[in-house]
């Protein structure tokens, strides 16, 4: 049985306001199976088939050219409390490789021995400064289907009945850089800072990641309501999204109104096997 401890202070590098730290222990002992899995299909397609095919996931083409999405507004209305949990150290991390292609990463580049230990310990940092007066009604773990994330979710779940896979939590598609040295992350991030819509070298754009990841969060929040579960006054779930460095780094930006998506690297880097509150 895993205990997740919040014990470190999370700071946004771009924020001048002081952040508050919190400390608590959470024992993961059960999961509520009443929350249904989501439909990962979409009627929209990407105008750039290169990274669409790379992800094997339809992308909303509007996000490639238009900032005006209501996803950010909907995030402010979430009923449940969402957490981002990055996978433990993977074999790709050890080898210094970029591994985002699901054709490879769904079956290869799982956790290293260190990564498995990290997942078991699940030491976390969190920027949630609010005090939770009520324990969550239940805990739900939703994971990317890439092997390193799925293995992390399975270890963290421990005695929880199951995890649920949602492919919208896959790592950002790194296009032509996939399989290469991870030093090229910096090349991508430099372009992100200039243009969050860029798809140079067939890389998935920042806005494409925001679109699919925020839709994932919104759908899971709605699933709670569709389940018919009576949470009672103030009742809510903790929904833990187990995923990857870039997708979780980028996902944090719509939760922080003062951070432009192009500046996602200004948020403190999410280390492996680290949990961070989204909302």
Coordinates of C-alpha atoms in Angstrom, one line a residue, residues 72-80:
X72 CA -9.2 27.2 -20.2
X73 CA -12.5 28.7 -18.9
X74 CA -13.9 25.3 -18.2
X75 CA -10.9 24.4 -16.1
X76 CA -12.0 27.1 -13.7
X77 CA -15.2 25.2 -13.1
X78 CA -13.9 21.8 -12.3
X79 CA -15.5 20.0 -9.3
X80 CA -12.8 17.5 -8.7

